[in-house]
Amino acid sequence: MIPAPFEYVKVASVDEALSALAEHGEDAKLLAGGHSLLPIMKLRLAIPSALIDISGIADLSYVRVEGDGADAIVAIGAGTRHYELERDEVARAEVPMLPHVAGRVGDPQVRHRGTIGGTTAHSDPASDLPTALLALGGTVVLQGPGGRREVPVTEFWTGFFETAMSPDEMVVELRVPRTGSTGWGYEKFTRRENDWPIVAAAAVGSRGGGAGGPLRVALANMAGTVLRATATEEALAGGASIAEAAELADQGTSPGADMHADADYRRHLARLLTRRALETAAGAA
Amino acid sequence: MSILGTRVVRTEDPLFLTRGAVYTDDLTDERLTGALHVTFVRSQVAHGRILSVDTSAALEAPGVVAVVTATDLTDLAPIPAGFPFVDKAVIRPWLASDVVRFVGELIAVVLTEDRYQGEDAAEMVVVDIDPLPAVVGTQAAARDEVLLFPDVGTNVYAAFGEPAPEDFFAGCEVVVSQRIVNQRVAPVPLETRAAAAVWGEDGRVTIWCSNQGAQAAKMEIASWLGLDPSLVHLITPAVGGGFGAKIGADPEFALIAQVAKIVGRPVRWSESRSENLVGMLHGRAQDQVVTIGGRRDGTVEAYSLVVDQDAGAYPRLGVVLPTLTMLMAGGVYAFAKVHAQARVLGTNTTSIGAYRGAGRPEATAAVERAVDLFAAELGMDPADVRRKNVIPAFDSPHTTSMGATYDTGNYAAALDKALEAAGYADLRAEQARRREAGDVRQLGIGLSVYVEITGAGGEAGAASENATVEVHPDGTATVLTGTSPHGQGHATAWAMIASDQLGIPLEKITVLHGDTDLIPRGGGTMGSRSLQQGGAAVHQAAGELVELAKKRAAEKLEANPEDLVVDQGLAGLAVRGTPGVGITFAELAADEQLLVQTTFSANGPTFPFGAHVVVVEVDVESGKTEVVRLIAVDDAGTILNPLLADGQRHGGFAQGVAQALLEEVLYDSDGNPTTSTLADYPFISATELPSFELVEMATPTPMNPLGAKGIGEAGTIGSTPATQNAVIDAVAHLGVRHIDMPTTPMRVFRAIQQAQQGGN
Ligand SMILES: Cc1cc2nc3c(=O)[nH]c(=O)nc-3n(C[C@H](O)[C@H](O)[C@H](O)COP(=O)(O)OP(=O)(O)OC[C@H]3O[C@@H](n4cnc5c(N)ncnc54)[C@H](O)[C@@H]3O)c2cc1C
């Protein structure tokens, strides 16, 4: 339960982080909240040569609205901790699903350490915030030696612990369309309150489209990445009832099996949680 | 007014909660200066032949002082099974060099200057193992196709009892049978195991280790290492929980002493959580078959319990647990016929030891499930079936057909109190309403009525305990006890008992335990024995000290000893009817040491009992259970300190609910543990538990002058089956008869599905 030896560098800015990444090469890892990285290092499943600690970068933690009206975007700094997001007044008003979901991540200790950039970069298919982000739509802002670029969330998570980010880049910001009073629902299924989701479903939007866009559903832990329940979304767009559409939620998924749930039960949960999340979203709209 | 029976706040807590007590891993004893750190190399293979253990690379690693393997320990005899009825060939090597029998078995000991260097170096010890098929589970073990000890010829380590006669259920109008898994769980004490050892120039070894009874641990280590017990000094620092798994000594503790001798330096070890989850004893692990038969009016006529106990790889207390299960098989019931039988089987898994309740929860779980199955079969209310079959109230000893002699009991009253506090009729009405309405969240009401045995001999040590009470000239007092607190609050409780008799205030009384030089004899804390034996010993010692003081004071005060009485305000003795004429215990101690050492021997164990009602809501669409109420009557005789008793009950309920709903140690078919971190082993937390509703009931026992029965394990014993029964009750109307523990959402969901498809 002690990590293998590593070098440790603490940086004060994104530029410093990027040059440290360039200097230490592919075996180096950024360290944000450490709540995904350190556990796997202690189990020696990850043995990075160097840790570049970005938790001291002051201007990476913020939530602000950019633009207004239907095009308004909520920009969240990659260093924003889950508990900061959970309590943020702007986030609560402009994109209420995110602070709610942030408050459902792990336990208070985890929420006080973990960051939205870290959970995004880590690409664990069972993670909560990426599920919500995927349902909300928007982009992941990356910065690298070549400058900044934006990747749509629908293209960012490419596989189990894999993303569209290259090793010399880092996540600096998440950009999410403002949803305001649009309906949403988040259903996280766990055996214990503090657990990772066995399956989770996020639903947001409204039937008519409108300000928050059409109904979208994202699922956690149903494949190698978080993913959208596209068959459900299409059925809804085609006028199916919530109950009918939810029955299609597990189409296109490839859930795994573990001691908590086998694949069939996960599929059942995906359908059930999708229905409930959609019902909540519809009720609140 | 006596301090006894009042909610005295724990005197040990300021230390635990503010500065933190000194646990084994915190020791700064100067004898441990420069201690080497131990990292164990453990088998990653459940069953296999060791082809080679190559330590050469590890020996070159930074900070490595030595790597000890089996070849360095040839002068130690292997660890015997320790039970006369287990085949002599069932022995455990200190460090495996031939065959490994579970993942976690010790293979080498790496000693480094620094703890951090140890894990790096341990990874460099190359162990080549040729895997053998692994024996996982009692059914595989019973087939005897793969043997843990080929020389023994069977995996059956022990067998108790005979099969039931063929006509056992003859004449019963209804007979129901069910296979029940009482699953393997991990004790998960907050403090994992730790030990340190140093040899003195006098040839004595001082060992510090986390345990539940220093004296027994010392004797075990001395005998393992072939040392005269006088050469072993064992000290128990603060201990953060044990739950039975820290009873006696573990081989690791003795190894720490042995390697300290080999390297000639002090040595220390503290395990990680992952190491703890495979290296420390597990509990429960029984496969049971219950059969219950009787009349359509709800009268049970015959009950049979057949147990296959998984012992794990090497025999530990798990080998004898089923004898306690058999002894308590019939529980609170006056069944005309009770049959119990057990086998103990070796498997390629971590050894099984005692875990909170140790054999009794398994008995209660079986019979309480059986009674529910019987009631369901008859369509009767499970409360009515229980009422009809419990042993009527008794206050003189009642001997059961299994040979247990219950001291006092009033089971029907316990049940009625619990049902009343729960509002049973209203709960059933609400349940009917939800069933009628087809609600997603169905209500389940689970009952259990239990009796258990505490302060028995054997597993719980001797039915006697010693105590020393000394009053010092400065007016303070010291209590030495052979019990071994690891969270229970003995320092508060024992001081209350002494204070009550001597008038010396609590804050002037120090309670000491766990140092074998200071306290050579002692039974430790286990089997819920401490108050009824250790507390009773303190009571007896303080009483004898008063008598001794009276004799001495009589001369000084020129009074008759019979005329002297304890003056609480004075903390001394006064002449009856002549207030103001007295002498303090401190003054007497100034003249001559005022000390009494005594042993209290109980006439027998006590049989605490109670009834639990658990209310759950089960989401029938997902299968998930939420415990919404837990109402408990736990009659532990006279209560010394309700605050401490409540604490024991709370912890017990939590662990019981945890077993019923969440926890299970799992292995894959190759014997690899799949729950070896707390990310995978679903340890319960406060968010999964309701506020507990405690109902008081106190029927004193005549077995000790305090009237106290044990309370340490009752909470677990009662709450486990009540919770399981509640989950099944919630979905019984859908056709479900039984769901094994842990009643996970997936299991509940599947049970509903199967029942609806006509199966189950
Ligand atoms: C006990 C426990 C329970 C948990 N429960 C949940 C749960 O219920 N739901 C859930 O979703 N999560 C859960 N988590 C995970 C938690 O949310 C993590 O904090 C999160 O997944 C990772 O964020 P971090 O800031 O800690 O990242 P770190 O652990 O520091 O880093 C994770 C990975 O991302 C990389 N990285 C970090 N920041 C950046 C960046 N800005 N740019 C590029 N790469 C970066 C790191 O190099 C590393 O590879 C739990 C964690 C623990 C320990």
Short mmCIF file of N, CA and C and ligand atoms in Angstrom, two decimals, chain A residues 29-39 54 60 78-79 81-82 104-107 110 113-122 124 126-130 165 169-172 188 194-197, ligand 1:
data_model
loop_
_atom_site.label_atom_id
_atom_site.label_comp_id
_atom_site.label_asym_id
_atom_site.label_seq_id
_atom_site.Cartn_x
_atom_site.Cartn_y
_atom_site.Cartn_z
N LYS A 29 2.76 11.97 -14.73
CA LYS A 29 1.30 12.12 -14.60
C LYS A 29 1.00 13.42 -13.88
N LEU A 30 -0.06 14.07 -14.32
CA LEU A 30 -0.55 15.22 -13.57
C LEU A 30 -1.25 14.71 -12.33
N LEU A 31 -1.10 15.45 -11.24
CA LEU A 31 -1.78 15.11 -10.00
C LEU A 31 -2.73 16.25 -9.65
N ALA A 32 -4.01 15.95 -9.63
CA ALA A 32 -4.99 16.98 -9.25
C ALA A 32 -5.46 16.66 -7.84
N GLY A 33 -6.67 16.11 -7.68
CA GLY A 33 -7.15 15.73 -6.34
C GLY A 33 -6.50 14.45 -5.84
N GLY A 34 -5.96 13.68 -6.74
CA GLY A 34 -5.27 12.45 -6.35
C GLY A 34 -6.19 11.31 -5.99
N HIS A 35 -7.51 11.50 -6.11
CA HIS A 35 -8.41 10.48 -5.59
C HIS A 35 -8.73 9.37 -6.58
N SER A 36 -8.20 9.47 -7.77
CA SER A 36 -8.22 8.30 -8.65
C SER A 36 -6.80 7.80 -8.83
N LEU A 37 -5.87 8.75 -8.95
CA LEU A 37 -4.49 8.38 -9.25
C LEU A 37 -3.80 7.70 -8.07
N LEU A 38 -3.91 8.29 -6.88
CA LEU A 38 -3.15 7.73 -5.75
C LEU A 38 -3.60 6.32 -5.36
N PRO A 39 -4.90 6.03 -5.35
CA PRO A 39 -5.28 4.64 -5.03
C PRO A 39 -4.66 3.63 -5.99
N ILE A 54 -0.75 19.77 -9.93
CA ILE A 54 -1.39 20.98 -10.46
C ILE A 54 -2.41 21.55 -9.47
N LEU A 60 -7.35 27.93 -11.74
CA LEU A 60 -8.02 26.80 -12.42
C LEU A 60 -9.34 26.44 -11.75
N ALA A 78 -10.87 23.49 -14.59
CA ALA A 78 -10.57 22.07 -14.39
C ALA A 78 -10.21 21.76 -12.94
N GLY A 79 -9.69 22.76 -12.21
CA GLY A 79 -9.27 22.51 -10.83
C GLY A 79 -10.40 22.65 -9.82
N ARG A 81 -13.06 21.79 -7.37
CA ARG A 81 -13.29 20.57 -6.60
C ARG A 81 -14.79 20.27 -6.57
N HIS A 82 -15.09 18.98 -6.37
CA HIS A 82 -16.51 18.58 -6.40
C HIS A 82 -17.33 19.38 -5.39
N ARG A 104 -23.18 14.04 -5.19
CA ARG A 104 -23.39 12.60 -5.07
C ARG A 104 -22.10 11.79 -5.29
N VAL A 105 -21.01 12.47 -5.54
CA VAL A 105 -19.74 11.76 -5.76
C VAL A 105 -19.17 11.30 -4.41
N GLY A 106 -18.91 10.02 -4.29
CA GLY A 106 -18.20 9.49 -3.12
C GLY A 106 -18.71 10.03 -1.80
N ASP A 107 -17.76 10.39 -0.95
CA ASP A 107 -18.09 10.91 0.38
C ASP A 107 -17.47 12.30 0.51
N VAL A 110 -13.79 12.69 -0.41
CA VAL A 110 -13.54 12.58 -1.84
C VAL A 110 -13.93 13.90 -2.52
N ARG A 113 -11.44 16.70 -2.25
CA ARG A 113 -10.16 16.54 -2.95
C ARG A 113 -10.36 16.47 -4.47
N GLY A 114 -11.32 15.69 -4.90
CA GLY A 114 -11.45 15.40 -6.33
C GLY A 114 -11.83 16.64 -7.13
N THR A 115 -11.36 16.68 -8.37
CA THR A 115 -11.63 17.84 -9.24
C THR A 115 -12.38 17.40 -10.49
N ILE A 116 -13.07 18.35 -11.10
CA ILE A 116 -13.82 18.02 -12.32
C ILE A 116 -12.86 17.73 -13.47
N GLY A 117 -11.69 18.38 -13.48
CA GLY A 117 -10.69 18.10 -14.51
C GLY A 117 -10.14 16.69 -14.35
N GLY A 118 -9.91 16.31 -13.12
CA GLY A 118 -9.36 14.97 -12.85
C GLY A 118 -10.32 13.87 -13.25
N THR A 119 -11.58 14.04 -12.86
CA THR A 119 -12.55 12.99 -13.18
C THR A 119 -12.79 12.94 -14.69
N THR A 120 -12.70 14.09 -15.35
CA THR A 120 -12.86 14.12 -16.81
C THR A 120 -11.68 13.42 -17.49
N ALA A 121 -10.46 13.75 -17.05
CA ALA A 121 -9.26 13.20 -17.68
C ALA A 121 -9.12 11.71 -17.41
N HIS A 122 -9.60 11.28 -16.24
CA HIS A 122 -9.38 9.89 -15.84
C HIS A 122 -10.17 8.91 -16.71
N ASP A 124 -13.03 7.19 -16.25
CA ASP A 124 -13.58 5.97 -15.66
C ASP A 124 -15.05 5.91 -16.07
N ALA A 126 -17.46 4.61 -14.83
CA ALA A 126 -18.42 4.62 -13.72
C ALA A 126 -18.51 5.98 -13.06
N SER A 127 -17.90 7.01 -13.65
CA SER A 127 -17.87 8.27 -12.90
C SER A 127 -19.11 9.12 -13.14
N ASP A 128 -19.48 9.85 -12.12
CA ASP A 128 -20.74 10.59 -12.11
C ASP A 128 -20.70 11.86 -12.95
N LEU A 129 -19.71 12.71 -12.68
CA LEU A 129 -19.72 14.01 -13.37
C LEU A 129 -19.59 13.86 -14.89
N PRO A 130 -18.73 12.99 -15.38
CA PRO A 130 -18.69 12.81 -16.84
C PRO A 130 -20.04 12.37 -17.41
N MET A 165 -7.40 13.26 -25.44
CA MET A 165 -6.32 14.18 -25.03
C MET A 165 -4.97 13.52 -25.31
N GLU A 169 -0.93 17.28 -23.34
CA GLU A 169 -2.01 18.25 -23.09
C GLU A 169 -2.58 18.07 -21.69
N MET A 170 -3.33 19.09 -21.27
CA MET A 170 -4.11 18.93 -20.04
C MET A 170 -5.48 19.58 -20.19
N VAL A 171 -6.40 19.12 -19.34
CA VAL A 171 -7.74 19.71 -19.32
C VAL A 171 -7.65 21.01 -18.54
N VAL A 172 -8.14 22.08 -19.12
CA VAL A 172 -8.13 23.34 -18.37
C VAL A 172 -9.53 23.83 -18.02
N LYS A 188 -28.70 7.59 -9.55
CA LYS A 188 -27.44 6.88 -9.30
C LYS A 188 -27.78 5.65 -8.47
N ASN A 194 -22.18 6.06 -0.30
CA ASN A 194 -20.91 6.65 -0.71
C ASN A 194 -20.27 5.96 -1.91
N ASP A 195 -20.93 4.99 -2.48
CA ASP A 195 -20.28 4.19 -3.51
C ASP A 195 -20.26 4.84 -4.89
N TRP A 196 -19.38 4.29 -5.72
CA TRP A 196 -19.43 4.56 -7.16
C TRP A 196 -20.74 3.98 -7.69
N PRO A 197 -21.26 4.54 -8.78
CA PRO A 197 -22.51 3.98 -9.31
C PRO A 197 -22.31 2.58 -9.89
C1 LIG C 1 -13.26 6.45 -2.01
C2 LIG C 1 -13.54 7.08 -3.32
C3 LIG C 1 -14.83 7.14 -3.79
C4 LIG C 1 -15.12 7.72 -5.00
N1 LIG C 1 -16.40 7.72 -5.43
C5 LIG C 1 -16.69 8.27 -6.63
C6 LIG C 1 -18.03 8.28 -7.12
O1 LIG C 1 -18.96 7.86 -6.44
N2 LIG C 1 -18.26 8.80 -8.33
C7 LIG C 1 -17.24 9.32 -9.10
O2 LIG C 1 -17.52 9.78 -10.17
N3 LIG C 1 -15.98 9.35 -8.64
C8 LIG C 1 -15.68 8.84 -7.44
N4 LIG C 1 -14.39 8.86 -6.99
C9 LIG C 1 -13.35 9.46 -7.84
C10 LIG C 1 -13.22 10.94 -7.58
O3 LIG C 1 -14.29 11.64 -8.11
C11 LIG C 1 -11.90 11.43 -8.15
O4 LIG C 1 -11.58 12.54 -7.44
C12 LIG C 1 -11.89 11.74 -9.62
O5 LIG C 1 -12.28 10.63 -10.37
C13 LIG C 1 -10.51 12.13 -10.10
O6 LIG C 1 -10.27 13.45 -9.79
P1 LIG C 1 -8.93 13.90 -9.10
O7 LIG C 1 -8.90 15.38 -9.16
O8 LIG C 1 -8.83 13.28 -7.79
O9 LIG C 1 -7.83 13.32 -10.14
P2 LIG C 1 -6.44 12.61 -9.90
O10 LIG C 1 -6.61 11.36 -9.15
O11 LIG C 1 -5.47 13.59 -9.38
O12 LIG C 1 -6.07 12.29 -11.39
C14 LIG C 1 -6.78 11.32 -12.13
C15 LIG C 1 -6.18 11.21 -13.52
O13 LIG C 1 -6.45 12.36 -14.27
C16 LIG C 1 -5.25 13.03 -14.64
N5 LIG C 1 -5.52 14.46 -14.51
C17 LIG C 1 -5.95 15.09 -13.38
N6 LIG C 1 -6.20 16.37 -13.64
C18 LIG C 1 -5.95 16.55 -14.96
C19 LIG C 1 -6.04 17.65 -15.83
N7 LIG C 1 -6.46 18.85 -15.42
N8 LIG C 1 -5.70 17.45 -17.13
C20 LIG C 1 -5.29 16.26 -17.58
N9 LIG C 1 -5.18 15.20 -16.81
C21 LIG C 1 -5.52 15.34 -15.49
C22 LIG C 1 -4.19 12.48 -13.74
O14 LIG C 1 -2.94 12.53 -14.33
C23 LIG C 1 -4.66 11.07 -13.52
O15 LIG C 1 -4.30 10.28 -14.59
C24 LIG C 1 -14.08 8.28 -5.78
C25 LIG C 1 -12.78 8.24 -5.32
C26 LIG C 1 -12.49 7.66 -4.10
C27 LIG C 1 -11.08 7.63 -3.61
#
